[in-house]
Backbone as a chain_set.jsonl record, in Angstrom:
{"seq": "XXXXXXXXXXXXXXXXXXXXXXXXXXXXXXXXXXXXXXXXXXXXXXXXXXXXXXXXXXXXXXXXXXXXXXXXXXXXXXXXXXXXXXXXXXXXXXXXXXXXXXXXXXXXXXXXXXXXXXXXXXXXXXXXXXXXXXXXXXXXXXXXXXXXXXXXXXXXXXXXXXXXXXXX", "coords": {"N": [[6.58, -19.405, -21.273], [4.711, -16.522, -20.433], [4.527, -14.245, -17.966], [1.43, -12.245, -17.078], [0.568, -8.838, -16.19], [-1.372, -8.664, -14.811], [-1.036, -10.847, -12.964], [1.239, -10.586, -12.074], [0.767, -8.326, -10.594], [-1.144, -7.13, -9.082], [-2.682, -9.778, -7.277], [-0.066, -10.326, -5.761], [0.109, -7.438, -4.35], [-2.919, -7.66, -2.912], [-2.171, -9.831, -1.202], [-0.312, -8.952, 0.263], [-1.342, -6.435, 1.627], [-3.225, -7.538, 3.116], [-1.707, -9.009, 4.615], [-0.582, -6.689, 5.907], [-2.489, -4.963, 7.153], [-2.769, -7.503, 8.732], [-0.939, -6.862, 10.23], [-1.606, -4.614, 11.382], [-3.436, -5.1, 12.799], [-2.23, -6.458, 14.942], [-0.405, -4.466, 16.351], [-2.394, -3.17, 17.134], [-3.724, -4.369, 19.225], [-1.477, -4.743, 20.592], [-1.277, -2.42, 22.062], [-3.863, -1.876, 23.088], [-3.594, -4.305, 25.296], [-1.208, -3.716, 26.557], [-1.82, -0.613, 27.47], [-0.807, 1.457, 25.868], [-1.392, 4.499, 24.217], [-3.278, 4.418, 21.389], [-3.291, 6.507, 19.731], [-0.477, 7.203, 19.604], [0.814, 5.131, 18.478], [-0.885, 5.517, 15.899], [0.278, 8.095, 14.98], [3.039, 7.892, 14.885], [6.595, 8.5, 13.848], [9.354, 7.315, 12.082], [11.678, 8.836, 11.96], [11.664, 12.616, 12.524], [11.648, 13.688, 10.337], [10.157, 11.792, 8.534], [7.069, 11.171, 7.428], [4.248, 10.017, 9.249], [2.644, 6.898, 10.134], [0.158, 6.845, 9.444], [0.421, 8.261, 7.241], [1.872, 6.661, 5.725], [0.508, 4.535, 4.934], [-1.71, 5.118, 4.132], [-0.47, 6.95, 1.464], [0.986, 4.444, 0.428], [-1.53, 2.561, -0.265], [-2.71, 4.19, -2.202], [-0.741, 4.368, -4.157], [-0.973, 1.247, -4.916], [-3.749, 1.668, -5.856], [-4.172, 3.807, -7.696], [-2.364, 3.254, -9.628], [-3.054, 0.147, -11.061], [-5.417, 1.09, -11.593], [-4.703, 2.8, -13.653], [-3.156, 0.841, -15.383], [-5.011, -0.374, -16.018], [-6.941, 0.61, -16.905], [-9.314, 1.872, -15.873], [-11.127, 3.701, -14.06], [-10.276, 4.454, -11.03], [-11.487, 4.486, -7.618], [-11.376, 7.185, -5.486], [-10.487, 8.51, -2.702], [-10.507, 10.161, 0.549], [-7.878, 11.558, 2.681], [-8.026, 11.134, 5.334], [-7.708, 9.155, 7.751], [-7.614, 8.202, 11.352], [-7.561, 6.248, 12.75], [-7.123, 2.558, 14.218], [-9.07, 1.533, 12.736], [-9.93, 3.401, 10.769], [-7.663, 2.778, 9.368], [-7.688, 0.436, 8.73], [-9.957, -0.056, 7.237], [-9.547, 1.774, 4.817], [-7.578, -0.34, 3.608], [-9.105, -2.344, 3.555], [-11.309, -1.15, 1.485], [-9.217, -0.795, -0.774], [-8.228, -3.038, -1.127], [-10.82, -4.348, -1.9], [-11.408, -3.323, -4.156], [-9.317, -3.907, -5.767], [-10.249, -6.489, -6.118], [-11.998, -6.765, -7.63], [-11.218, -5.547, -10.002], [-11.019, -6.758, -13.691], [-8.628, -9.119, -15.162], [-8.343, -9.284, -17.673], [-8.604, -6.732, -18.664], [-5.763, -5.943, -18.015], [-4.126, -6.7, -19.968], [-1.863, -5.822, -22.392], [-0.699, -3.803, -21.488], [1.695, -3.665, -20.739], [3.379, -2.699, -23.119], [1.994, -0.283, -22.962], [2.361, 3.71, -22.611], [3.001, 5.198, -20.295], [1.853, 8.265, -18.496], [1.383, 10.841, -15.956], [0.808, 13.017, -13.321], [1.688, 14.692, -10.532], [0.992, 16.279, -7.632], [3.501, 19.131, -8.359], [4.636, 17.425, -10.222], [5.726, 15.898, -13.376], [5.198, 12.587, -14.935], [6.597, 10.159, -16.708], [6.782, 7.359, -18.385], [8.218, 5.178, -20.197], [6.711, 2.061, -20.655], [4.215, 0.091, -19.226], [5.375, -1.549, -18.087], [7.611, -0.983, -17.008], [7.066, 0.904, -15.749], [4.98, -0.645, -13.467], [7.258, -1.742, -12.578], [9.601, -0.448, -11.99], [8.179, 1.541, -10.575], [5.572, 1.39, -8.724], [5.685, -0.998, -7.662], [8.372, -1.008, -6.378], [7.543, 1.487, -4.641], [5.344, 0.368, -3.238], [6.456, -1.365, -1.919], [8.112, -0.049, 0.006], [6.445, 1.786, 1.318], [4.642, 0.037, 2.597], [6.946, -1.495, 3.875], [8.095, 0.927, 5.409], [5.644, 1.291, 7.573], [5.757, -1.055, 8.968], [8.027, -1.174, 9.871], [7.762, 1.209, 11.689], [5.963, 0.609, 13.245], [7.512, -2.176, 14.816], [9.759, -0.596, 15.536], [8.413, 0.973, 17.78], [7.851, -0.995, 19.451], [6.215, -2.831, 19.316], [5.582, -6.305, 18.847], [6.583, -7.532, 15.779], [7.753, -9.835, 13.287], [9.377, -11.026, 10.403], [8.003, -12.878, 9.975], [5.524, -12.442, 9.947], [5.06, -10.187, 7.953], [5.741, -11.509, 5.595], [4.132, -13.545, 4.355], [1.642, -16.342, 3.23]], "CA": [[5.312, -18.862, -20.829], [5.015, -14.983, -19.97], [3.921, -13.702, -16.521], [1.044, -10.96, -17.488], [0.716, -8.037, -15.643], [-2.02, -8.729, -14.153], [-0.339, -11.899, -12.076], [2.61, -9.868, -11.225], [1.003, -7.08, -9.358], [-2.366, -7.827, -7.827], [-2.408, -11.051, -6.249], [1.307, -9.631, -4.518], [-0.822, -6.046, -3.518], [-3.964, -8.105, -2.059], [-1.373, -10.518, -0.168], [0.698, -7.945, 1.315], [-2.499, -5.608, 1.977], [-3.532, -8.532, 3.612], [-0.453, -9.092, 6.056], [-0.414, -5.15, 6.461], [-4.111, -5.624, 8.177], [-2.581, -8.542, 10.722], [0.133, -6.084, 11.321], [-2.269, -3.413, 12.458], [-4.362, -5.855, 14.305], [-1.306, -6.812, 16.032], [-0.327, -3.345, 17.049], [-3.715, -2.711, 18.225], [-3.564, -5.629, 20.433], [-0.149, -4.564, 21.683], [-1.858, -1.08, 22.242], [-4.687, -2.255, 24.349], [-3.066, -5.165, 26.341], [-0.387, -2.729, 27.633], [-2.292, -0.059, 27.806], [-0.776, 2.855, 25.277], [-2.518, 5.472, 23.603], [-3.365, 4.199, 20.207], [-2.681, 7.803, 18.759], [0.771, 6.465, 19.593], [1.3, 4.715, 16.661], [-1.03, 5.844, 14.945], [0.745, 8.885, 14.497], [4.591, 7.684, 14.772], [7.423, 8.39, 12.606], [10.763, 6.737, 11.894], [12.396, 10.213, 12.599], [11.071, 13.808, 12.492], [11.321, 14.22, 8.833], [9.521, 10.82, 8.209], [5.513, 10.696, 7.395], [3.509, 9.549, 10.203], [2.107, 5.513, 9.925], [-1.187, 6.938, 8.916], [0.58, 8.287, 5.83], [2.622, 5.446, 5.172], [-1.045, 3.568, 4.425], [-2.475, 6.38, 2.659], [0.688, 6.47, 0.537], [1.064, 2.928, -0.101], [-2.648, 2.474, -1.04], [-2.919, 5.04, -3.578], [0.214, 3.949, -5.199], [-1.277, 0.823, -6.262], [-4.992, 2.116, -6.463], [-4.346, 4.876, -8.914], [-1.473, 2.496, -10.507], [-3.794, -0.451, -11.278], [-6.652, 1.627, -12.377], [-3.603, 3.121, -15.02], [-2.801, -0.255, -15.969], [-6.537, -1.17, -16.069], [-7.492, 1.884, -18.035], [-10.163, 1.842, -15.778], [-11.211, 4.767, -12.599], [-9.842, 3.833, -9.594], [-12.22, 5.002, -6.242], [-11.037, 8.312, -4.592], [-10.297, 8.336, -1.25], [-9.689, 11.455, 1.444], [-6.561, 11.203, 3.294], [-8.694, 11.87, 6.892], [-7.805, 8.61, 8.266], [-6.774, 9.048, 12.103], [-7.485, 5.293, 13.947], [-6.34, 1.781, 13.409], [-10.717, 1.432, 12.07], [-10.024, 3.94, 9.88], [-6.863, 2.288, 8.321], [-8.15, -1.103, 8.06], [-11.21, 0.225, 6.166], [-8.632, 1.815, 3.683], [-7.019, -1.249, 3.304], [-10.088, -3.181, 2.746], [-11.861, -0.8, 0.128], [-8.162, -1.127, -1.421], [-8.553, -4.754, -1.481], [-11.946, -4.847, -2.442], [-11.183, -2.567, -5.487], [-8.3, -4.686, -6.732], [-10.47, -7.99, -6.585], [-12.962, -6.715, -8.844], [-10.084, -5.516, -11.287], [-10.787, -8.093, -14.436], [-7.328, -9.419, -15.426], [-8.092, -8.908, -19.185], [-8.236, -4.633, -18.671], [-4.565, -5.079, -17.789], [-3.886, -7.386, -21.055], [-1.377, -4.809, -23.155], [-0.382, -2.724, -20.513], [2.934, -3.832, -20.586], [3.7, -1.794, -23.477], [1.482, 1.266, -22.911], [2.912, 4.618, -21.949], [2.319, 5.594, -19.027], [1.731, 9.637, -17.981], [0.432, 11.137, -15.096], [0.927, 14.523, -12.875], [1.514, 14.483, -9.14], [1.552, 17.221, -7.391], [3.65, 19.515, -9.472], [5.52, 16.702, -11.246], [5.078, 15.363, -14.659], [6.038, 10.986, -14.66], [6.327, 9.541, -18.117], [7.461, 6.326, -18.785], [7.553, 4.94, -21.594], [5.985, 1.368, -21.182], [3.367, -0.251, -18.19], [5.965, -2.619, -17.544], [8.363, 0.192, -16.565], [5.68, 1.663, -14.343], [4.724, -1.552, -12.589], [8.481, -2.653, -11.809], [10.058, 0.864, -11.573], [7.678, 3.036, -9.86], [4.764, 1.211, -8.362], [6.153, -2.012, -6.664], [8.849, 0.215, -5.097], [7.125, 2.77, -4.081], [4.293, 0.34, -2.226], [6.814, -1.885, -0.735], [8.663, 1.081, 0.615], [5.561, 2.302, 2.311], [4.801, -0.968, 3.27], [8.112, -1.816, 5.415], [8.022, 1.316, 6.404], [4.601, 1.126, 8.654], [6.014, -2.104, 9.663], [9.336, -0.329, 10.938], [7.25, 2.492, 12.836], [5.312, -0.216, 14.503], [8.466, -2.484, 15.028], [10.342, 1.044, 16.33], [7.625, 1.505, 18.796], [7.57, -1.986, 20.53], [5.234, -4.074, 18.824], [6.144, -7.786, 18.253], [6.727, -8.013, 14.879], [8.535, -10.662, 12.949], [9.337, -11.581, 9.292], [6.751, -13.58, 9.403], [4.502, -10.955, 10.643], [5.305, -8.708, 6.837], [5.745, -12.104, 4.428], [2.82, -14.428, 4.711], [1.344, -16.134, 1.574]], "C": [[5.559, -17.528, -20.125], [3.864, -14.74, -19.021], [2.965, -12.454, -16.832], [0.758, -10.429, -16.018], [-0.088, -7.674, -14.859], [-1.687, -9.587, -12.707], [0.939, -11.638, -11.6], [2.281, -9.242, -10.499], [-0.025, -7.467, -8.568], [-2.545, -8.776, -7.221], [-1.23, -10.793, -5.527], [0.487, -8.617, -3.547], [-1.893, -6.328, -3.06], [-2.889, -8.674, -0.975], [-0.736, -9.41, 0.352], [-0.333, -6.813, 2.325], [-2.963, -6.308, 3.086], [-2.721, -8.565, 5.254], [-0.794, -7.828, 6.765], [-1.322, -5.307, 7.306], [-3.692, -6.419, 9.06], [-1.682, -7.638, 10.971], [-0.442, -5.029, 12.146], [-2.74, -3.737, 13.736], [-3.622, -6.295, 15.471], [-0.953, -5.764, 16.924], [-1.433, -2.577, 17.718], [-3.691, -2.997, 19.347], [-2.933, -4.975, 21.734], [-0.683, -3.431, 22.223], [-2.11, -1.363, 23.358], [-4.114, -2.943, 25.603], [-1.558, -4.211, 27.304], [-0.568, -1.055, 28.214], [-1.782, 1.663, 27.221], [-1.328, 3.273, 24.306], [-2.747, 4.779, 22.188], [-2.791, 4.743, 19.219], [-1.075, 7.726, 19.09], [1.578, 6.49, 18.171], [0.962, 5.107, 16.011], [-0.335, 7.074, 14.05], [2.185, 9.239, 14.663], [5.107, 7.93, 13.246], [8.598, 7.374, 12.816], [11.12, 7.575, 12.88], [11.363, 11.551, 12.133], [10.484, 14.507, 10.927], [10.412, 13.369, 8.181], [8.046, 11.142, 7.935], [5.237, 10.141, 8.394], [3.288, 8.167, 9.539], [0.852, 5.809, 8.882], [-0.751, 7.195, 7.094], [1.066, 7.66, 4.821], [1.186, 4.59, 4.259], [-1.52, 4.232, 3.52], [-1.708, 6.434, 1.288], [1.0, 5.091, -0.944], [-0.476, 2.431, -0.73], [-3.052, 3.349, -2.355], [-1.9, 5.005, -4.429], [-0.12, 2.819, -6.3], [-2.715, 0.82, -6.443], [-4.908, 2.783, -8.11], [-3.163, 4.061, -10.004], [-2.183, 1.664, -11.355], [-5.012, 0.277, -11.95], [-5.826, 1.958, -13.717], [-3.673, 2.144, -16.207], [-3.948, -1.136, -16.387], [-7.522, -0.59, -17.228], [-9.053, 2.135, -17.481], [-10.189, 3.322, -14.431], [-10.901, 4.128, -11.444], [-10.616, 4.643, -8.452], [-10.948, 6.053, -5.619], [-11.063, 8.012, -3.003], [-9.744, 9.571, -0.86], [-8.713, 10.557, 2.376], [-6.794, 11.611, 4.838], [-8.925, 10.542, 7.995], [-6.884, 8.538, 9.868], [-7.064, 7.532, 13.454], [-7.149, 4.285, 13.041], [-7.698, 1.357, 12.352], [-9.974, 1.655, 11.06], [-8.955, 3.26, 8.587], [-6.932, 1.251, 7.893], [-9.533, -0.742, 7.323], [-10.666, 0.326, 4.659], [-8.026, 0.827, 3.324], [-7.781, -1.779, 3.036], [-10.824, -2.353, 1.634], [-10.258, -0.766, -0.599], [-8.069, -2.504, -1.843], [-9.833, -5.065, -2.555], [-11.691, -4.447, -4.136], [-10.339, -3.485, -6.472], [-9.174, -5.888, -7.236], [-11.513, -7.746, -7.374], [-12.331, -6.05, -10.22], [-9.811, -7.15, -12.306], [-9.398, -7.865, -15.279], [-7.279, -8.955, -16.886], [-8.275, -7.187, -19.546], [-6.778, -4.715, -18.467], [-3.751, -5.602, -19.011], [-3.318, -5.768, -21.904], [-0.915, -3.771, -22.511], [1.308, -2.707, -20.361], [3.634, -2.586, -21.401], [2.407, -0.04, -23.642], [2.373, 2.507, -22.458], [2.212, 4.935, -20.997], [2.609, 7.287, -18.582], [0.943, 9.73, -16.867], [1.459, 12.346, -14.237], [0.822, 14.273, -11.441], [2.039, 15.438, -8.101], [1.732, 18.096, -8.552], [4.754, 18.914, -10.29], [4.89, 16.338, -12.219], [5.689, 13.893, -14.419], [5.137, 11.088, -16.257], [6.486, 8.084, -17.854], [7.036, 5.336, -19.737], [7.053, 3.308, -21.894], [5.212, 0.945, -19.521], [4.268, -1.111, -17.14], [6.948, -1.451, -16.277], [7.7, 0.453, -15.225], [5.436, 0.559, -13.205], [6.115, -1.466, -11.604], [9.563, -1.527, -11.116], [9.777, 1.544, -10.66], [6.447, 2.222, -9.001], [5.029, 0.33, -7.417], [7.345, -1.944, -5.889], [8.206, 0.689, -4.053], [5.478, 1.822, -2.78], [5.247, -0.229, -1.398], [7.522, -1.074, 0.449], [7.667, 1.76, 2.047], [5.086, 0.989, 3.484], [5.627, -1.144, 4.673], [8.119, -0.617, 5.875], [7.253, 1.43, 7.597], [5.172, 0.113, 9.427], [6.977, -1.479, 10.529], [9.016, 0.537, 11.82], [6.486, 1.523, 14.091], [6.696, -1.126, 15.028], [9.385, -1.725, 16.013], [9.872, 1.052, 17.972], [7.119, 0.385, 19.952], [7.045, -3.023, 20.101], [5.969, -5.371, 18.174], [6.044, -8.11, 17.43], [7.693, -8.887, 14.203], [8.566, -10.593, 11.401], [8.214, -12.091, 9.003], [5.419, -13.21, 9.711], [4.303, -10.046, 8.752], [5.261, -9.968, 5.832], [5.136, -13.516, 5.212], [1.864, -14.493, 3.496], [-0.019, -17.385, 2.369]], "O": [[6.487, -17.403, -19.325], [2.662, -14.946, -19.191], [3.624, -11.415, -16.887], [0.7, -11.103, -14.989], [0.053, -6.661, -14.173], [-1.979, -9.156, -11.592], [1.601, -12.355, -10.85], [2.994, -9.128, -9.502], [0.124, -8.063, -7.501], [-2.584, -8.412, -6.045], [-1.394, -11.114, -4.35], [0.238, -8.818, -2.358], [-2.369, -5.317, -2.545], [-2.732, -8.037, 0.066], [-1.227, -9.284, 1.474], [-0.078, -6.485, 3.484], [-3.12, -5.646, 4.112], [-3.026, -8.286, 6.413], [-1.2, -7.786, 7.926], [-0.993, -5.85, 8.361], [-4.083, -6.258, 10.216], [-1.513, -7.503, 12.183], [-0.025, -4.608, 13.225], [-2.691, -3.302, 14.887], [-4.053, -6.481, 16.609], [-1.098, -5.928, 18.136], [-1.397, -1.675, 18.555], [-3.648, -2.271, 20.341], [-3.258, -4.746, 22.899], [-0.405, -3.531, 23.419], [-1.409, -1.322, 24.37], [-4.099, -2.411, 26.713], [-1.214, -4.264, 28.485], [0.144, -0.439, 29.007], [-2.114, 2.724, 27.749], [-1.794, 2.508, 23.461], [-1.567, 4.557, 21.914], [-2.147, 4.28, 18.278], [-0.503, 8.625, 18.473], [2.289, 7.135, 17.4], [1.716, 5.425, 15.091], [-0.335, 7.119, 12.82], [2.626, 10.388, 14.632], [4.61, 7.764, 12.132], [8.617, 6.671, 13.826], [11.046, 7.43, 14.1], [10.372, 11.356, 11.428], [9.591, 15.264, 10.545], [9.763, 13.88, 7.269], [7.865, 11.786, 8.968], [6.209, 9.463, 8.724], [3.691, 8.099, 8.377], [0.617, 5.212, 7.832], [-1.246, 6.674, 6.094], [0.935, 7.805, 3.605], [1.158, 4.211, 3.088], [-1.712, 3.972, 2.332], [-2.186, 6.055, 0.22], [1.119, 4.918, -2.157], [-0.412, 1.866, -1.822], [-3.682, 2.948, -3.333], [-2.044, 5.587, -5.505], [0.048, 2.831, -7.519], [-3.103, -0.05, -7.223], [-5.362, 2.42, -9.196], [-3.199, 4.37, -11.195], [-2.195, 2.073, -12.516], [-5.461, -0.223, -12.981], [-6.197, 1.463, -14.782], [-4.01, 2.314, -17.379], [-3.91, -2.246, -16.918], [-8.369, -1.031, -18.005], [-9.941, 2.496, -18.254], [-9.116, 3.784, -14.043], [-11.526, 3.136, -11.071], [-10.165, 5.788, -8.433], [-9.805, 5.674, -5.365], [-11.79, 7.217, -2.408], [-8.833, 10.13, -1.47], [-8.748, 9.365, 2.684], [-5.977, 12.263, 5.488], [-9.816, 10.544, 8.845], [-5.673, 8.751, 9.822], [-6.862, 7.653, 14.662], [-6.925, 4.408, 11.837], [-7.426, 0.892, 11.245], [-9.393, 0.786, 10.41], [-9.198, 3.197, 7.382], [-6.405, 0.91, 6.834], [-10.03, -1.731, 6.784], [-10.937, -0.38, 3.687], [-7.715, 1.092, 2.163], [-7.597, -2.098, 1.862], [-10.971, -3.058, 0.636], [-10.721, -0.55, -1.719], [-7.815, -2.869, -2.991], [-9.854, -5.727, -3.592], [-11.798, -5.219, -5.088], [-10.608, -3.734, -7.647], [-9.054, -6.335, -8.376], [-11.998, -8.756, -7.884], [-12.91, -6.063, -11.307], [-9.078, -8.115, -12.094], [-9.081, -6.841, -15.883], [-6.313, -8.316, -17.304], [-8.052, -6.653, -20.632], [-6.226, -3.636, -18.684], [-2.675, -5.031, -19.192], [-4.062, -4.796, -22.034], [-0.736, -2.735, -23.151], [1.965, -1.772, -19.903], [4.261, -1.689, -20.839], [2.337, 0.907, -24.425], [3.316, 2.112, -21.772], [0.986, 4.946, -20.888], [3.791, 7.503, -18.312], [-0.01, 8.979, -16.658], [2.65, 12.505, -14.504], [-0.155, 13.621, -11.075], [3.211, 15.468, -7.727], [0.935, 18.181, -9.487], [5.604, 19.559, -10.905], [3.659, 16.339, -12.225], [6.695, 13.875, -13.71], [4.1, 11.548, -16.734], [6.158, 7.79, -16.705], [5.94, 4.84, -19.995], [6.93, 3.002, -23.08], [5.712, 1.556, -18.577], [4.088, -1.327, -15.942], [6.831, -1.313, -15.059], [7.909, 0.192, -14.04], [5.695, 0.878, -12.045], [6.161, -1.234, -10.396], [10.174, -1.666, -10.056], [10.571, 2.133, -9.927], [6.459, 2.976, -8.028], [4.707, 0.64, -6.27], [7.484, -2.632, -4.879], [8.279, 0.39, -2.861], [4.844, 2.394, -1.893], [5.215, 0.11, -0.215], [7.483, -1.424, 1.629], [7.978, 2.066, 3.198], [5.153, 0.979, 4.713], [5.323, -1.041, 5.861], [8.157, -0.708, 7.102], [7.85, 1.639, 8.653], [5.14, 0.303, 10.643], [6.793, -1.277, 11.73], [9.788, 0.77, 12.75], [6.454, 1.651, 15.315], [7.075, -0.528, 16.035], [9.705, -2.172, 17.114], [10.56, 1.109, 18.991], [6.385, 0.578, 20.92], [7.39, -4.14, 20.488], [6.74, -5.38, 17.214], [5.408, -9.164, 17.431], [8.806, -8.629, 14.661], [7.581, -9.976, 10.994], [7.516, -11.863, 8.015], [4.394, -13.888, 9.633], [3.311, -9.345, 8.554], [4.595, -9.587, 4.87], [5.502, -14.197, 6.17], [1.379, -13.55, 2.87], [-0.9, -17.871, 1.659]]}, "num_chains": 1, "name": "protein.A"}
């Protein structure tokens, strides 16, 4: 029996979207109850060269927005990148959510072997089947953004755990 490509990526990118959201709410928490600035975190890095948190989210949501719409063959919702509280990033995370759960499973039926193109910035990305794209470039590239928000909040004090980032 073969895993389609629908049950590999979305139900993972709601659940994790999911966690991401208690991790904010947690670092809010920790915010308030000790009493530092919000814009704190919100606008921490790793290190100097790093992306801020805010962009980590922004990042990681439009990886598998505009991915999933690819693999959907359908438009994926636009979003500005003008998010600057923890509101603002749990909004993005829920119209990211919301978007995926109205993604019907049979748009991603054949996607496996599709090619996949697209332009970013001033790069060109090929690859030459959906599968590629999913396992290569997309479920990288969110979990990446992923742990990293977790690590900036983690970094910065907040009581996170394992079981804080993997929660089903």
């Amino acid at each position: 029996m073969s895993v389609s490509m629908y049950e590999m990526s979305v139900p993972m990118f709601i659940n994790m979207l999911e966690n991401l959201s208690s991790i904010l709410k947690k670092a809010e928490r920790h915010a308030e109850k000790r009493k530092i600035d919000k814009d704190i975190f919100i606008n921490a890095r790793l290190i100097a060269d790093m992306r801020p948190l805010t962009s980590q989210i922004q990042i990681g949501t439009d990886m598998i927005r505009l991915g999933v719409g690819r693999l959907a063959k359908i438009k994926a919702p636009s979003y500005k990148d003008n998010e600057k509280t923890f509101k603002d990033l749990q909004n993005r995370i829920s119209k990211t959510v919301n978007f995926l759960k109205k993604v019907n499973p049979k748009k991603m039926e054949g996607s496996e072997d599709m090619e996949i193109k697209f332009s970013m910035r001033s790069n060109e990305f090929k690859f030459k089947s959906g599968k590629d794209y999913l396992t290569k470039w997309m479920i990288p590239h969110f979990f990446f953004h992923v742990t990293t928000a977790y690590d900036i909040l983690r970094s910065n004090g907040v009581n996170l755990g394992k079981r804080d980032y993997i929660k089903f």
